[in-house]
Short mmCIF file of C-alpha atoms and ligand atoms in Angstrom, two decimals:
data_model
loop_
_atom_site.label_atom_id
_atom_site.label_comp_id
_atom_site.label_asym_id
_atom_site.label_seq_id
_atom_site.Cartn_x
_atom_site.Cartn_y
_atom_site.Cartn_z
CA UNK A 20 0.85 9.47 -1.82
CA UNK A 21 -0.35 7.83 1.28
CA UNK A 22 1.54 7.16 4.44
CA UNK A 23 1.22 3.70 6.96
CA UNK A 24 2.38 2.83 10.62
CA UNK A 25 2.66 -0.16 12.08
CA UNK A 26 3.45 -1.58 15.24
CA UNK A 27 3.59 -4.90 17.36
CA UNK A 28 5.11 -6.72 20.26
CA UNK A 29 5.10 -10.28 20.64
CA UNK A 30 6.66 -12.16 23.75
CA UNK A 31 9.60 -14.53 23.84
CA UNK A 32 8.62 -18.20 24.67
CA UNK A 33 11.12 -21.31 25.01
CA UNK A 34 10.28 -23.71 22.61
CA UNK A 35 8.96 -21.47 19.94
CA UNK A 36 10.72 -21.14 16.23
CA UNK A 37 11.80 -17.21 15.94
CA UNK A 38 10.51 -16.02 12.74
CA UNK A 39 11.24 -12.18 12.02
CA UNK A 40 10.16 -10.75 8.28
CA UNK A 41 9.38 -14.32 7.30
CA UNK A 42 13.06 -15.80 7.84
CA UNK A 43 13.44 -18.45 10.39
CA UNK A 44 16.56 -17.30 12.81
CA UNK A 45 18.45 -19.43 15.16
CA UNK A 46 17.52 -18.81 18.74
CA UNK A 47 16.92 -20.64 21.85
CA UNK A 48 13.13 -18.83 22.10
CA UNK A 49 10.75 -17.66 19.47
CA UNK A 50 7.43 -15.10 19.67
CA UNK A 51 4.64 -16.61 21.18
CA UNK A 52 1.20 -15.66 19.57
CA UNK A 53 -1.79 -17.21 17.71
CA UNK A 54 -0.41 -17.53 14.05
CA UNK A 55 3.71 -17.82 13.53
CA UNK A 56 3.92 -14.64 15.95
CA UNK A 57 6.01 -12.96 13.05
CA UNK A 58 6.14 -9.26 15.19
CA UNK A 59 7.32 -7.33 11.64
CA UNK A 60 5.08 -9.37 9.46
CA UNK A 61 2.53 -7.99 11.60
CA UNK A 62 3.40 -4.44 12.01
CA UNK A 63 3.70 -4.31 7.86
CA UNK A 64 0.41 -5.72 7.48
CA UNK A 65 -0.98 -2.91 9.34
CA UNK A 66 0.69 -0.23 8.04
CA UNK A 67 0.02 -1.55 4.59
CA UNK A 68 -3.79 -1.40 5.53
CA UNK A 69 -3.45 1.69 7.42
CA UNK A 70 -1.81 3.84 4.89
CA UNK A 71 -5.39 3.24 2.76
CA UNK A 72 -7.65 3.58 5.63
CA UNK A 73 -8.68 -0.56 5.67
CA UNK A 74 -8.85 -1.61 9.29
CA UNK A 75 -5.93 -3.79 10.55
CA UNK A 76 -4.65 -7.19 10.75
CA UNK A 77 -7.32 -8.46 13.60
CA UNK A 78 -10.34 -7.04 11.20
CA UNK A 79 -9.31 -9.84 8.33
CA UNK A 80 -7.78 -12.61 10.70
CA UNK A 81 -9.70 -12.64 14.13
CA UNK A 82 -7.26 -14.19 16.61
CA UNK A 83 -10.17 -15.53 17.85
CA UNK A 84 -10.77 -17.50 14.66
CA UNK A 85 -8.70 -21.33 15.16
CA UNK A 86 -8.09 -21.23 11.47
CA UNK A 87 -5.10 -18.98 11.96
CA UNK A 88 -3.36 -20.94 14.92
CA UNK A 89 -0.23 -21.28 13.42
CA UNK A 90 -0.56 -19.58 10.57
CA UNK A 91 2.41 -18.24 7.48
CA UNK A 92 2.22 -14.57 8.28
CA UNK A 93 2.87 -14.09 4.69
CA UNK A 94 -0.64 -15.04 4.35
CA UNK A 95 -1.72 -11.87 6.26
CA UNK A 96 0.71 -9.70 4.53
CA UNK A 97 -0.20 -10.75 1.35
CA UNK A 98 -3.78 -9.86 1.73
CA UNK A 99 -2.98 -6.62 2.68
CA UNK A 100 -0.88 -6.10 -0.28
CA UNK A 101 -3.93 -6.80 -2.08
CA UNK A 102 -6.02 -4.54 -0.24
CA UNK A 103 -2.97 -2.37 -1.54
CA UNK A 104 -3.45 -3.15 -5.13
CA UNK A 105 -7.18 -2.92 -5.15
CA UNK A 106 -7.17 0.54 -3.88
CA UNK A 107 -5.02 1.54 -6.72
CA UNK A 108 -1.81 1.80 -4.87
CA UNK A 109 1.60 0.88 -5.03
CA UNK A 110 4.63 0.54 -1.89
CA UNK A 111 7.30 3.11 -2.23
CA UNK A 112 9.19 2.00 0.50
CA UNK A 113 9.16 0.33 3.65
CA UNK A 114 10.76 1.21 7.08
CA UNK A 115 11.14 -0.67 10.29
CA UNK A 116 12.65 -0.62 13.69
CA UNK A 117 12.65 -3.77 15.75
CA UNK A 118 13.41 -3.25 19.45
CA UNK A 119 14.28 -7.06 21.37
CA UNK A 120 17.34 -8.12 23.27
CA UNK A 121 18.64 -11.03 21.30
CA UNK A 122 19.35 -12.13 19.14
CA UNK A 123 21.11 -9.48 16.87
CA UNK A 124 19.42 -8.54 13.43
CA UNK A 125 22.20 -6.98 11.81
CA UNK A 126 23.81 -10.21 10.58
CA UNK A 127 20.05 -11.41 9.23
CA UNK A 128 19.39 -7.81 7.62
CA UNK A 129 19.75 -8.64 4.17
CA UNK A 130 17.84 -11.96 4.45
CA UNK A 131 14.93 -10.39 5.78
CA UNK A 132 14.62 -7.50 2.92
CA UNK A 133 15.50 -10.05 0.28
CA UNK A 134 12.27 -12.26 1.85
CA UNK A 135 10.17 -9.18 2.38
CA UNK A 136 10.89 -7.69 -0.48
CA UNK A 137 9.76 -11.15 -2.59
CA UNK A 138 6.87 -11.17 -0.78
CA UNK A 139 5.98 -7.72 -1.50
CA UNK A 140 7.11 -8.20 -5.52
CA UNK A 141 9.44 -4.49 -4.31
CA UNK A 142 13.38 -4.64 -4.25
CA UNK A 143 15.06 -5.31 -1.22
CA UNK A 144 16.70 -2.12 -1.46
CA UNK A 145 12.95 -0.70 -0.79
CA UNK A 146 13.20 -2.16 2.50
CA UNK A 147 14.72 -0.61 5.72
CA UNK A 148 15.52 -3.30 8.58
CA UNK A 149 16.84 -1.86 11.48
CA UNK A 150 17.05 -3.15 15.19
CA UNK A 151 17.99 -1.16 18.41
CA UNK A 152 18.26 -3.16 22.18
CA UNK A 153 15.87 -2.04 24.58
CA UNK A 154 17.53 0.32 27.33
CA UNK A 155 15.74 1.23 30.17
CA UNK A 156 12.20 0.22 28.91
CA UNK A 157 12.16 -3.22 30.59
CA UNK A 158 10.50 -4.80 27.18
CA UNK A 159 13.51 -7.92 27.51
CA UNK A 160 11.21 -10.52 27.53
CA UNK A 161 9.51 -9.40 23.99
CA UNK A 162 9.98 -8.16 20.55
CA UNK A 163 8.56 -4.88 19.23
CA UNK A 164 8.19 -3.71 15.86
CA UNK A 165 7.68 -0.24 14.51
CA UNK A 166 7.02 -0.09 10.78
CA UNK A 167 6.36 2.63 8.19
CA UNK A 168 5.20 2.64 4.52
CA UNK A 169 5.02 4.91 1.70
CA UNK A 170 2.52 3.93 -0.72
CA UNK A 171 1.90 6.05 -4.50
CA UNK A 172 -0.65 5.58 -7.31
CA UNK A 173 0.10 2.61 -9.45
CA UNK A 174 1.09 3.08 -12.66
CA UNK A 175 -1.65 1.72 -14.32
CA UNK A 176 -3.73 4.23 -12.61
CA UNK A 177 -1.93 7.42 -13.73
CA UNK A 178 -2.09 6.37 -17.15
CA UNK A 179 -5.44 5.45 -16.68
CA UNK A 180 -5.93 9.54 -14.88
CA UNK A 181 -4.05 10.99 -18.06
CA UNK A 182 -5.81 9.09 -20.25
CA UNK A 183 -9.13 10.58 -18.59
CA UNK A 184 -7.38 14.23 -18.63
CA UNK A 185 -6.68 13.89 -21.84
CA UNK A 186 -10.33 12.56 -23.07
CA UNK A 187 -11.85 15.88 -20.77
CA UNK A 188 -9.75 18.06 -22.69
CA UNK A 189 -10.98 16.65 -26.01
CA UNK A 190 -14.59 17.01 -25.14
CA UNK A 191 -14.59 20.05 -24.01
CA UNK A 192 -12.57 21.23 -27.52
CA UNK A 193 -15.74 19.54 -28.90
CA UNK A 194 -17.82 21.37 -27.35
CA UNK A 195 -15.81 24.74 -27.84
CA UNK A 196 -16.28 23.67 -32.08
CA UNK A 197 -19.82 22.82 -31.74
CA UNK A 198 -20.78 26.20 -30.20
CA UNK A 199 -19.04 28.11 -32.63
CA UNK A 200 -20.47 26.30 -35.40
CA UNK A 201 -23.80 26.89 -33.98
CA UNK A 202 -22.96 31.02 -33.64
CA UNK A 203 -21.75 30.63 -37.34
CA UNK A 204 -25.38 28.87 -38.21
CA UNK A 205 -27.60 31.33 -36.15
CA UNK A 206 -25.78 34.44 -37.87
CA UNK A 207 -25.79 32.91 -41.04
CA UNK A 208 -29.52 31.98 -40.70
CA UNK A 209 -30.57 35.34 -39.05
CA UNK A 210 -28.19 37.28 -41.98
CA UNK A 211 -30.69 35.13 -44.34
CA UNK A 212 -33.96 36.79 -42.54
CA UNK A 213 -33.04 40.31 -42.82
CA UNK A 214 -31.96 40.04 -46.46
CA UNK A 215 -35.60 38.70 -47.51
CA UNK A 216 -37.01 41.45 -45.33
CA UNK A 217 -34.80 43.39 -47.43
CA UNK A 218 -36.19 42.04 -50.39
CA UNK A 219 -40.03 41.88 -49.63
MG1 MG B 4 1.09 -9.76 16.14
#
């Protein structure tokens, strides 16, 4: 088992389309940033590559680099669900908190775990998506995300494990047989000395 975080803030710009969790919502500003500034996109990339130790989402896709202006986030969150697979690991589940004054999330819920959860290949019931306003911490003007993961073996790789297990055990029966037969053969042998001792 291997645990993720996530986290990242975006800020609200006029003009902008609002994408949260890869589903477009209606709103009169959207999250400024270099790609599609998809704040939960982003914080599950991370935690994705931080629950196996593999940087984070600036060490794959340099905002520095114009190829990403713009960009799907699902591209980023995609490669990190590679890094995922590579590693030999599998999501468990997913948990988020979005913090952000408008527009409500609790009405888009569902659409954003059904998209996540395609993206991901996981059920949507795998996905937590919750929002809270931001009191007191003067954050109005942005979005936040907080995001965990729980990642476990894939399947494929425990079988592979018990297959190993199972292929250990085996040799070393071997090699419990071939000792013994080689005790039987030295007493045998040295029972086969003394007896033409006996006899010369
Ligand atoms: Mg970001």
């Amino acid at each position: 088992m291997r645990i993720g975080f996530g986290w990242d803030s975006h800020e609200f710009k006029p003009g902008v389309k609002l994408m949260i969790g890869g589903v477009h919502l209606e709103h009169d500003r959207g999250l400024a940033g270099h790609s599609d500034g998809d704040v939960l996109l982003h914080a599950i990339t991370d935690a994705l590559l931080g629950a196996i130790a593999a940087g984070d989402i600036g060490s794959y896709f340099p905002p520095s680099d114009p190829k990403w202006k713009g960009a799907d986030s699902a591209i980023f969150l995609a490669e990190a669900m590679k890094q995922v697979e590579q590693a030999g690991y599998q999501i468990v589940n997913i948990d988020s908190t979005l913090v952000l004054s408008a527009p409500k999330i609790v009405p888009h819920a569902k659409r954003i775990q059904q998209r996540i959860g395609k993206l991901l290949n996981i059920g949507a019931d795998c996905i937590g998506v919750k929002a809270k306003t931001p009191e007191g911490v003067g954050t109005e003007n942005a979005a936040i995300a907080h995001v965990v993961v729980l990642l476990e073996k894939h399947e494929e790789h425990k079988q592979l494990q018990t297959m190993a297990a199972v292929l250990d055990s085996q040799k070393h029966l071997e090699e419990v047989v071939r000792d013994l037969v080689n005790e039987v053969h030295e007493e045998h042998s040295q029972r086969k000395v003394a007896n033409t001792e006996d006899i010369t």
